[in-house]
JSON list of C-alpha atoms and ligand atoms in Angstrom, two decimals:
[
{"chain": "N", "resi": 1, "resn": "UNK", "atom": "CA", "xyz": [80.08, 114.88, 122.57]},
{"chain": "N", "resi": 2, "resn": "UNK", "atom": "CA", "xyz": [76.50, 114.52, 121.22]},
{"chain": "N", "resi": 3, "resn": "UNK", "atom": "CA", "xyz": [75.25, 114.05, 118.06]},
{"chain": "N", "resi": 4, "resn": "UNK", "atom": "CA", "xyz": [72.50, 115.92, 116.34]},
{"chain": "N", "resi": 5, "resn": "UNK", "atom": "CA", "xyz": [70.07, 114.14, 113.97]},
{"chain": "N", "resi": 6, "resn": "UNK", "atom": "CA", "xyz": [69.55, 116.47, 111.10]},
{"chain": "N", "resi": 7, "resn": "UNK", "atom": "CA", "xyz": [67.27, 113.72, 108.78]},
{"chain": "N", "resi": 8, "resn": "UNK", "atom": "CA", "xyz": [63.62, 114.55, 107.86]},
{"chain": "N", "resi": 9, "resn": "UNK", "atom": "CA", "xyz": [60.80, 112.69, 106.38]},
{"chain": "N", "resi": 10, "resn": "UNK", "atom": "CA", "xyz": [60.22, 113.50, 102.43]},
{"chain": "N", "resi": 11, "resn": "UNK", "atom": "CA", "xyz": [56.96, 113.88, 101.14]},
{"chain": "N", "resi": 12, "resn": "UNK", "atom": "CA", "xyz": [55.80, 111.49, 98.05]},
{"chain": "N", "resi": 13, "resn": "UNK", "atom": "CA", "xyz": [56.12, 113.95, 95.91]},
{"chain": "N", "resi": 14, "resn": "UNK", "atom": "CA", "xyz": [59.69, 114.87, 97.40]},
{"chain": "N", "resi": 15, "resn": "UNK", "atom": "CA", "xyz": [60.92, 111.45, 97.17]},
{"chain": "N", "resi": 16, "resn": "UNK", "atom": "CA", "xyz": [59.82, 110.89, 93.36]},
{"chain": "N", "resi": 17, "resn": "UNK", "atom": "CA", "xyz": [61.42, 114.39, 92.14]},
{"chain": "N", "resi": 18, "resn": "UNK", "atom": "CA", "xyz": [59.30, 115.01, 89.38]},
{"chain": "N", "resi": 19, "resn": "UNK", "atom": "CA", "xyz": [57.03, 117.57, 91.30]},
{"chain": "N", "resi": 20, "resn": "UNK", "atom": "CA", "xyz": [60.42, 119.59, 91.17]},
{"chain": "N", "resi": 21, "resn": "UNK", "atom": "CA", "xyz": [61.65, 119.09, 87.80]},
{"chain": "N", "resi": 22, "resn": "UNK", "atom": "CA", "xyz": [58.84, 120.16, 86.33]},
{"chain": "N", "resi": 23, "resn": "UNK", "atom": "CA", "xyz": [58.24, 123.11, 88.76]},
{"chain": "N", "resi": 24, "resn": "UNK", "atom": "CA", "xyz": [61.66, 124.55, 87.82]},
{"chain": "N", "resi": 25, "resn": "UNK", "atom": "CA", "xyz": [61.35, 123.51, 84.43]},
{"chain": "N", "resi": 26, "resn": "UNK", "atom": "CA", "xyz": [57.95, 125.66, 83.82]},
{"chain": "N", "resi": 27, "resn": "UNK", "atom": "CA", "xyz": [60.07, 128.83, 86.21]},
{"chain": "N", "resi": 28, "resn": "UNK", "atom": "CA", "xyz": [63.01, 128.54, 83.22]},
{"chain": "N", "resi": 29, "resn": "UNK", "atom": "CA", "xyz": [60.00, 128.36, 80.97]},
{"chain": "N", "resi": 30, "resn": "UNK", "atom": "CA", "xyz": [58.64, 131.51, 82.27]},
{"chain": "N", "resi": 31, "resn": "UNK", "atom": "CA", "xyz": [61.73, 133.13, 82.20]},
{"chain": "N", "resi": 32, "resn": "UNK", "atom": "CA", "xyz": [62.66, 132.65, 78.98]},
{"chain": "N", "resi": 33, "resn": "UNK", "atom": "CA", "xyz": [59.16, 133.81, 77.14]},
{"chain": "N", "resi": 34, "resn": "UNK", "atom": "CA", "xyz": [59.98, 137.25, 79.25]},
{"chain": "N", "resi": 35, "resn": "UNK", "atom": "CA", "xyz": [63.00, 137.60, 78.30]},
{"chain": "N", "resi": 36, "resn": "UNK", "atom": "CA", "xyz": [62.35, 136.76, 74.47]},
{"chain": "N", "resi": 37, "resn": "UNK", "atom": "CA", "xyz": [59.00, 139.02, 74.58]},
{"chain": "N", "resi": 38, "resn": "UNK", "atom": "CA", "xyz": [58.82, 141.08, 76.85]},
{"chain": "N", "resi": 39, "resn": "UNK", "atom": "CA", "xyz": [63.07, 141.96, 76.98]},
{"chain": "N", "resi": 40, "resn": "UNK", "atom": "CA", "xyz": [63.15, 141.65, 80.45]},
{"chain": "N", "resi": 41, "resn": "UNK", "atom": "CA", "xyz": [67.41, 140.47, 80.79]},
{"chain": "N", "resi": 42, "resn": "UNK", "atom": "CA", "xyz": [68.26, 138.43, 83.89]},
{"chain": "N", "resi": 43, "resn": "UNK", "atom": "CA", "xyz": [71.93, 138.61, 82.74]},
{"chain": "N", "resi": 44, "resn": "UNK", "atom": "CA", "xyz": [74.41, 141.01, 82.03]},
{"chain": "N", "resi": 45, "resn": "UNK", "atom": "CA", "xyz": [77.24, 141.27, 79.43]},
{"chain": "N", "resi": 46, "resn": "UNK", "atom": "CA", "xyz": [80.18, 141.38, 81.52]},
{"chain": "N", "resi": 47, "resn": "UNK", "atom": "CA", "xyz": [82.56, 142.33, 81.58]},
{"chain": "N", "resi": 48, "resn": "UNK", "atom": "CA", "xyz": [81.14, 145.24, 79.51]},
{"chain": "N", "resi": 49, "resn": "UNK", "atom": "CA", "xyz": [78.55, 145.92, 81.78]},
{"chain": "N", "resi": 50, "resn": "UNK", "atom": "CA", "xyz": [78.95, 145.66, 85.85]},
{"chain": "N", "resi": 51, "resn": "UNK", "atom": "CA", "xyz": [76.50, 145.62, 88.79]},
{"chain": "N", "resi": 52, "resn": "UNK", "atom": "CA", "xyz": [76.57, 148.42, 91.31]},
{"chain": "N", "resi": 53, "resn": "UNK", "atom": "CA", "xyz": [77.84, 146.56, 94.21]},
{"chain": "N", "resi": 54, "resn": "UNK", "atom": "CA", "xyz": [76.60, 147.96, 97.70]},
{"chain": "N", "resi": 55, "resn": "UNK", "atom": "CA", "xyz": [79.07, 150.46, 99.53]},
{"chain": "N", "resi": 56, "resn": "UNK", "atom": "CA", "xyz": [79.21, 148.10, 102.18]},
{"chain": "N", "resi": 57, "resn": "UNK", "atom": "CA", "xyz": [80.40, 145.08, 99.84]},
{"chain": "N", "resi": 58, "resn": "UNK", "atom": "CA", "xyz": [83.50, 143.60, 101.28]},
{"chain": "N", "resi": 59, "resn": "UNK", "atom": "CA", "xyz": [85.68, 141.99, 98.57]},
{"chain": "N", "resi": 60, "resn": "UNK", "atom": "CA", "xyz": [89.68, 141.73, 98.14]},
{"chain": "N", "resi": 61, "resn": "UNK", "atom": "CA", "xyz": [92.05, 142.73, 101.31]},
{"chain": "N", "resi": 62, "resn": "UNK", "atom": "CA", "xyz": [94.87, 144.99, 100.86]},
{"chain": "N", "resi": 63, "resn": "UNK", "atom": "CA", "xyz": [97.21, 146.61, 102.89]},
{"chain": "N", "resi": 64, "resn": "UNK", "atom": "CA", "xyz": [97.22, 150.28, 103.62]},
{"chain": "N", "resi": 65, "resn": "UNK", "atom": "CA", "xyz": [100.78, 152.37, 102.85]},
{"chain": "N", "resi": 66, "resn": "UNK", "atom": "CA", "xyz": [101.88, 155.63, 104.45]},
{"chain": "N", "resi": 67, "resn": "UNK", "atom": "CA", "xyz": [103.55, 158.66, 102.12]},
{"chain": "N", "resi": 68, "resn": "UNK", "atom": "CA", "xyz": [106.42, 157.05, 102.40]},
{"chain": "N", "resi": 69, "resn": "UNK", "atom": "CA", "xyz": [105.27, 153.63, 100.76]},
{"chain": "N", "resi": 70, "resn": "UNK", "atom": "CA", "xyz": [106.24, 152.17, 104.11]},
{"chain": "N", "resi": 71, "resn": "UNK", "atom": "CA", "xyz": [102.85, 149.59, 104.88]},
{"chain": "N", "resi": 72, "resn": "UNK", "atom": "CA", "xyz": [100.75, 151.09, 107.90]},
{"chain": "N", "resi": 73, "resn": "UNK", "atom": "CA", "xyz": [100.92, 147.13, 109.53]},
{"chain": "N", "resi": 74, "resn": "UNK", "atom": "CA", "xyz": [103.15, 146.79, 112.54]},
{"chain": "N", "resi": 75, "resn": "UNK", "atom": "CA", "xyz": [102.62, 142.91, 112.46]},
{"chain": "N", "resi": 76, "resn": "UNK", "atom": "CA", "xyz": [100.79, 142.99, 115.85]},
{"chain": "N", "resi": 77, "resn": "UNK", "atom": "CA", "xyz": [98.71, 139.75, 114.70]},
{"chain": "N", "resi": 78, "resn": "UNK", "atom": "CA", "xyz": [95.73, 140.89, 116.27]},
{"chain": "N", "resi": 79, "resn": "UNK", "atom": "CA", "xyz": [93.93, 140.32, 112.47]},
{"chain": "N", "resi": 80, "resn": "UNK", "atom": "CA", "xyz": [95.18, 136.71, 112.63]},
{"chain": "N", "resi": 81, "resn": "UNK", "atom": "CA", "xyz": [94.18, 136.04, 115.70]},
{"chain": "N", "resi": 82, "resn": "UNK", "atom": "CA", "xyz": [90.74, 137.41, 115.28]},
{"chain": "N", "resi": 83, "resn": "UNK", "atom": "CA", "xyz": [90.50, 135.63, 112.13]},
{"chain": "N", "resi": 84, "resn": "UNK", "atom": "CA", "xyz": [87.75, 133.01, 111.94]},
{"chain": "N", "resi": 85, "resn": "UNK", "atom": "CA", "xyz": [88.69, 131.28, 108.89]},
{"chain": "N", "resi": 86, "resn": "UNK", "atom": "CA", "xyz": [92.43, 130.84, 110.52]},
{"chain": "N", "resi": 87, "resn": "UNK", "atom": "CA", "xyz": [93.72, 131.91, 107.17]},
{"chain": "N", "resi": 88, "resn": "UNK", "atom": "CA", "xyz": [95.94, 135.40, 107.96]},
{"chain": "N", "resi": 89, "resn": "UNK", "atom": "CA", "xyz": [99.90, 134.11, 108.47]},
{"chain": "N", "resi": 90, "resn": "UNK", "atom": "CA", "xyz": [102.11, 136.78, 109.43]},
{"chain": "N", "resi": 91, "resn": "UNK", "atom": "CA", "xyz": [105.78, 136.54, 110.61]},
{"chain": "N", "resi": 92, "resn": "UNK", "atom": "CA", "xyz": [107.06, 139.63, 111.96]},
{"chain": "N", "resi": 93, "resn": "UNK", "atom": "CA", "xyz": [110.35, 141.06, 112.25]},
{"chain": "N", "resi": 94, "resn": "UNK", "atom": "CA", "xyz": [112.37, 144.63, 113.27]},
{"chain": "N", "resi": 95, "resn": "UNK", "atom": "CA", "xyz": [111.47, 147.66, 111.15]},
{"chain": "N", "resi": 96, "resn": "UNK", "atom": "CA", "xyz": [114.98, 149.20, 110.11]},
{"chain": "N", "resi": 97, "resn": "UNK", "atom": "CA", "xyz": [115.15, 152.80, 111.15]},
{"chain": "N", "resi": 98, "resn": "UNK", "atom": "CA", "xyz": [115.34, 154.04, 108.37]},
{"chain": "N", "resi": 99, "resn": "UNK", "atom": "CA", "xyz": [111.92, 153.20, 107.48]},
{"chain": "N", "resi": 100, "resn": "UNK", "atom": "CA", "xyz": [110.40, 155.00, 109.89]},
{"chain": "N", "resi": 101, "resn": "UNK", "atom": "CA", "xyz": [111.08, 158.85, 108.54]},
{"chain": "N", "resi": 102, "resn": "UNK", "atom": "CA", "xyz": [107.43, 159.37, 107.91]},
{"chain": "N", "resi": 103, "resn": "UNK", "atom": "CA", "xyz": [104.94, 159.64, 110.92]},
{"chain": "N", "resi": 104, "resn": "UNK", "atom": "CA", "xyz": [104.94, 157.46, 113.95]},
{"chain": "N", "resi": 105, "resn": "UNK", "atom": "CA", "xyz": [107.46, 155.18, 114.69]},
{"chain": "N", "resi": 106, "resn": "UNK", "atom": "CA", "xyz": [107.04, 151.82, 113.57]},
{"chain": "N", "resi": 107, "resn": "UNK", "atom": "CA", "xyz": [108.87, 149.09, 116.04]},
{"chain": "N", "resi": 108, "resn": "UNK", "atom": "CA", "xyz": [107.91, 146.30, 113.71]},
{"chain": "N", "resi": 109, "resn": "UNK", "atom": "CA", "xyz": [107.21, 145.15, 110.06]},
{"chain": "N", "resi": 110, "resn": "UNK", "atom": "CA", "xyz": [105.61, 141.97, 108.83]},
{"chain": "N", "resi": 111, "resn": "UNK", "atom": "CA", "xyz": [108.77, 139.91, 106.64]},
{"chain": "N", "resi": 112, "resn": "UNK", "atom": "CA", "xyz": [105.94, 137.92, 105.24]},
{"chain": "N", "resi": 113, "resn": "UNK", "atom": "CA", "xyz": [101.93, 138.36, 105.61]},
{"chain": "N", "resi": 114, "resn": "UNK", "atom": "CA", "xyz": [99.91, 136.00, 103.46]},
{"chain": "N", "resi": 115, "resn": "UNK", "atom": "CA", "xyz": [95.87, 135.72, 103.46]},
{"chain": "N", "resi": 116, "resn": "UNK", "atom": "CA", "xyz": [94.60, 132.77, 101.69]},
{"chain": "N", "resi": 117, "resn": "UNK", "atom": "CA", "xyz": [91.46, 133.97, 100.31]},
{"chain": "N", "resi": 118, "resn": "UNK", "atom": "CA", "xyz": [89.68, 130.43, 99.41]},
{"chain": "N", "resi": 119, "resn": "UNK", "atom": "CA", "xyz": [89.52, 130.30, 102.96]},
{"chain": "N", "resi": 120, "resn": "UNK", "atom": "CA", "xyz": [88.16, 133.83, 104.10]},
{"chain": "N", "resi": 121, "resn": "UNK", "atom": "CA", "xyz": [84.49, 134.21, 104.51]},
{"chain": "N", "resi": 122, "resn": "UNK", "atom": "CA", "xyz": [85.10, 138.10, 103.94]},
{"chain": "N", "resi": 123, "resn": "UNK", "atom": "CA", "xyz": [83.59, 138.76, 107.71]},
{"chain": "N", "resi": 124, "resn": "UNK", "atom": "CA", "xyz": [85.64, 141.79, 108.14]},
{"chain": "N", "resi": 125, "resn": "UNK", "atom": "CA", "xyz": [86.89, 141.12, 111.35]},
{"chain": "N", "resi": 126, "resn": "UNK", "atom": "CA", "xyz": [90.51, 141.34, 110.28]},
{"chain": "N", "resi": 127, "resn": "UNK", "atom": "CA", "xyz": [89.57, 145.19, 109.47]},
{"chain": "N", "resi": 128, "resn": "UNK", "atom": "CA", "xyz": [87.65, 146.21, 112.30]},
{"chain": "N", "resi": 129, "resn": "UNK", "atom": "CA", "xyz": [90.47, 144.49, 114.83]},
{"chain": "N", "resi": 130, "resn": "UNK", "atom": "CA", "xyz": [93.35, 146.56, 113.06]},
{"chain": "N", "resi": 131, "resn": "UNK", "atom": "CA", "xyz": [94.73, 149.08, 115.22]},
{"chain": "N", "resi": 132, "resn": "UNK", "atom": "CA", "xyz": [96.57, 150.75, 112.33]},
{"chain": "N", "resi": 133, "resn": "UNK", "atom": "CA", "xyz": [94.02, 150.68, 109.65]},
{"chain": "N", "resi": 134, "resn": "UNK", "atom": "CA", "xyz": [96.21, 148.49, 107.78]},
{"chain": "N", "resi": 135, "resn": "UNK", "atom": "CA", "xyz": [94.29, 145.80, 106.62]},
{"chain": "N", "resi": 136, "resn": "UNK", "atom": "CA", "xyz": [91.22, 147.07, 104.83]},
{"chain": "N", "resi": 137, "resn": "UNK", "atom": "CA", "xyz": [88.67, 145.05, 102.56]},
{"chain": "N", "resi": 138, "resn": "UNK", "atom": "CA", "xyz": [88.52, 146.70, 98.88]},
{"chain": "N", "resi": 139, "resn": "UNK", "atom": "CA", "xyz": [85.26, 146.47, 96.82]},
{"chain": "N", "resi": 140, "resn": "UNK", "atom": "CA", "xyz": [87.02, 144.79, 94.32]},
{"chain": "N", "resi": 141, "resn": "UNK", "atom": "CA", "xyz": [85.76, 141.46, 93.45]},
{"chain": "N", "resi": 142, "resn": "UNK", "atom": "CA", "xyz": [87.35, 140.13, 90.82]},
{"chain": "N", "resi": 143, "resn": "UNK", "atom": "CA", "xyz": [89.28, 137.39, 92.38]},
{"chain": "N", "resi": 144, "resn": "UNK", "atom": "CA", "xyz": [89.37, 134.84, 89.92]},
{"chain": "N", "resi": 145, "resn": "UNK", "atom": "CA", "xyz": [92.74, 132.70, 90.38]},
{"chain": "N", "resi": 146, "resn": "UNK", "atom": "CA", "xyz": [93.71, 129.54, 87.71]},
{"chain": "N", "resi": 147, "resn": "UNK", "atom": "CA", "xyz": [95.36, 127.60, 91.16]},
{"chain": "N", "resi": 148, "resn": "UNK", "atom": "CA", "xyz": [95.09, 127.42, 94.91]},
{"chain": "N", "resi": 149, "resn": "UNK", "atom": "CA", "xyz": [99.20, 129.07, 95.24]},
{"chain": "N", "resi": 150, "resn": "UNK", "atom": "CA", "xyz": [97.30, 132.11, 93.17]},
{"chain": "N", "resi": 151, "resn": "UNK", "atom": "CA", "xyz": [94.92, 132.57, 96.13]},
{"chain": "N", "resi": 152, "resn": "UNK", "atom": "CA", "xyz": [97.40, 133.37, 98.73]},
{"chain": "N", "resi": 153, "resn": "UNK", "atom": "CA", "xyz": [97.66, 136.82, 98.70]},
{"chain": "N", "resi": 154, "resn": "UNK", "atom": "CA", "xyz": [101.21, 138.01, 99.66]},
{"chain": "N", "resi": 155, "resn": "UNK", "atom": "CA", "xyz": [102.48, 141.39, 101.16]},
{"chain": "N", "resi": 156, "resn": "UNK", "atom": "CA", "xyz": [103.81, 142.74, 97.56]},
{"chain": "N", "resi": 157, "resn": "UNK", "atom": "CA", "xyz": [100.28, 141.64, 96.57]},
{"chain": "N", "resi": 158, "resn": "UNK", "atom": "CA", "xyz": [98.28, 143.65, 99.17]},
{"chain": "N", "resi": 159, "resn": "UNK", "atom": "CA", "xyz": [100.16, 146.41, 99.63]},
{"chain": "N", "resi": 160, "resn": "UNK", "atom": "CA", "xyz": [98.71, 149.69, 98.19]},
{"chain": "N", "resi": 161, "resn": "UNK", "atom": "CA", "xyz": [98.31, 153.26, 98.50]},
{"chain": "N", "resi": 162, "resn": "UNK", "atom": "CA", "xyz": [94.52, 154.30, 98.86]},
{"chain": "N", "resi": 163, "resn": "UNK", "atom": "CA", "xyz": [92.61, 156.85, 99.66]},
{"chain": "N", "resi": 164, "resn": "UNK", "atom": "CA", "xyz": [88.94, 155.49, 101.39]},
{"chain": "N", "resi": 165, "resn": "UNK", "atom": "CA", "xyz": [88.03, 152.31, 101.16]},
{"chain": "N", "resi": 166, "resn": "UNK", "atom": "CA", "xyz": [89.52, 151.79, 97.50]},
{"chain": "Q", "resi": 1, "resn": "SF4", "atom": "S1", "xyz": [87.65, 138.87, 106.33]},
{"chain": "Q", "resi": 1, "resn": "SF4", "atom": "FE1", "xyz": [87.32, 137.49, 108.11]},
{"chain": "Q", "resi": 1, "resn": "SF4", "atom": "S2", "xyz": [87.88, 135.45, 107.36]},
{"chain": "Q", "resi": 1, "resn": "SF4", "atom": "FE2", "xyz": [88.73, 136.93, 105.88]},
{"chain": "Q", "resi": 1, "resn": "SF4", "atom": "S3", "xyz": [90.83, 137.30, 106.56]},
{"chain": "Q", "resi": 1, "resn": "SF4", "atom": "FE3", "xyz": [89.56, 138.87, 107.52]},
{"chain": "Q", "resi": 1, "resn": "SF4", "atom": "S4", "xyz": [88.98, 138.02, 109.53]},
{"chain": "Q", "resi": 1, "resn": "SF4", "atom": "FE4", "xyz": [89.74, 136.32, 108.26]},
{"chain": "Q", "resi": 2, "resn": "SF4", "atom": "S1", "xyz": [97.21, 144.39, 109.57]},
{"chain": "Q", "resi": 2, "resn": "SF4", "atom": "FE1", "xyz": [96.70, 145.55, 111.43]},
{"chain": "Q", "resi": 2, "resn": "SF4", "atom": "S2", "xyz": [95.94, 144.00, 112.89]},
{"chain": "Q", "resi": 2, "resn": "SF4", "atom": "FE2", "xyz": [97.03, 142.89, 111.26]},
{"chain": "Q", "resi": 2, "resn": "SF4", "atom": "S3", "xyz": [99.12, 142.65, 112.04]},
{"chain": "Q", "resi": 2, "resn": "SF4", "atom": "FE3", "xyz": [99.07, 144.51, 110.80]},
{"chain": "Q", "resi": 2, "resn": "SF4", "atom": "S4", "xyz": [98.67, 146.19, 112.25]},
{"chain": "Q", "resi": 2, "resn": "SF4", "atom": "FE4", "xyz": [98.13, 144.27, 113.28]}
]
């Protein structure tokens, strides 16, 4: 396999730094005298104040549930195997019959579907593969976790009844 050189030549002025310091010192500099003047805020008080996302924002996954709280997935892996990021794990299993008295019958159920969302890139190909409009990307993006186990997202995480995109 090849190799591709990625290294450039710095200018003199690159190479000492100072050009740059100073260049985003006087842009802070700037920034602040507006701010203190002329009020203009570059920040917001949040949580008390939010920014209006776009509609099309994709942030937190969760899984779609039918009337009957049963989830809409029929563990058919097609969203794991389109996944990029490699980090959708489902195991599947048989969907009791009784689970299937709402709507269309349901062969399958995932016993465990996990997303691990310090590894997504949010691409929304998971959503757009679904054949069930199960997995759907919220506009929720609060995500903050304390550890990586907190990232996984399990099935009693992402399951939820919605109507839209949530
Ligand atoms: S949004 Fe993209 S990276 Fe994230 S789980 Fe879906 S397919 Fe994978
Ligand atoms: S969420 Fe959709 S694509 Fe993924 S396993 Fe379930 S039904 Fe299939």
């Amino acid at each position: 396999m090849g190799t591709i050189n990625v290294s450039r030549k710095y200018t003199l002025a690159q190479k000492i730094y100072l050009y740059y310091i100073i260049k985003g010192m006087l842009i802070n500099l700037k920034r602040f005298f507006r701010g203190l003047f002329l009020q203009e805020n570059w920040t917001i008080q949040y949580p008390e104040q939010r920014r209006e996302y776009s509609q099309r924002f994709r942030g937190a996954h969760f899984i779609s549930v039918d009337k009957n709280k049963t989830e809409n997935c029929t563990a058919c892996f097609l969203c794991e195997t389109v996944c990029p990021a490699e980090c959708i794990h489902i195991i599947a299993e048989e969907r009791p019959e009784d689970e299937n008295t709402y709507g269309v019958w349901k062969e399958k159920k995932p016993a465990s579907f996990d997303i691990d969302l310090l590894r997504c890139c949010f691409c929304g190909f998971c959503e757009e593969a679904c054949p069930k409009d199960a997995i759907k990307l919220s506009r929720d993006y609060e995500m903050s976790v304390a550890t990586r186990d907190e990232a996984i997202f399990d099935l009693n995480h992402l399951k939820r009844e919605v109507k839209g995109r949530g």
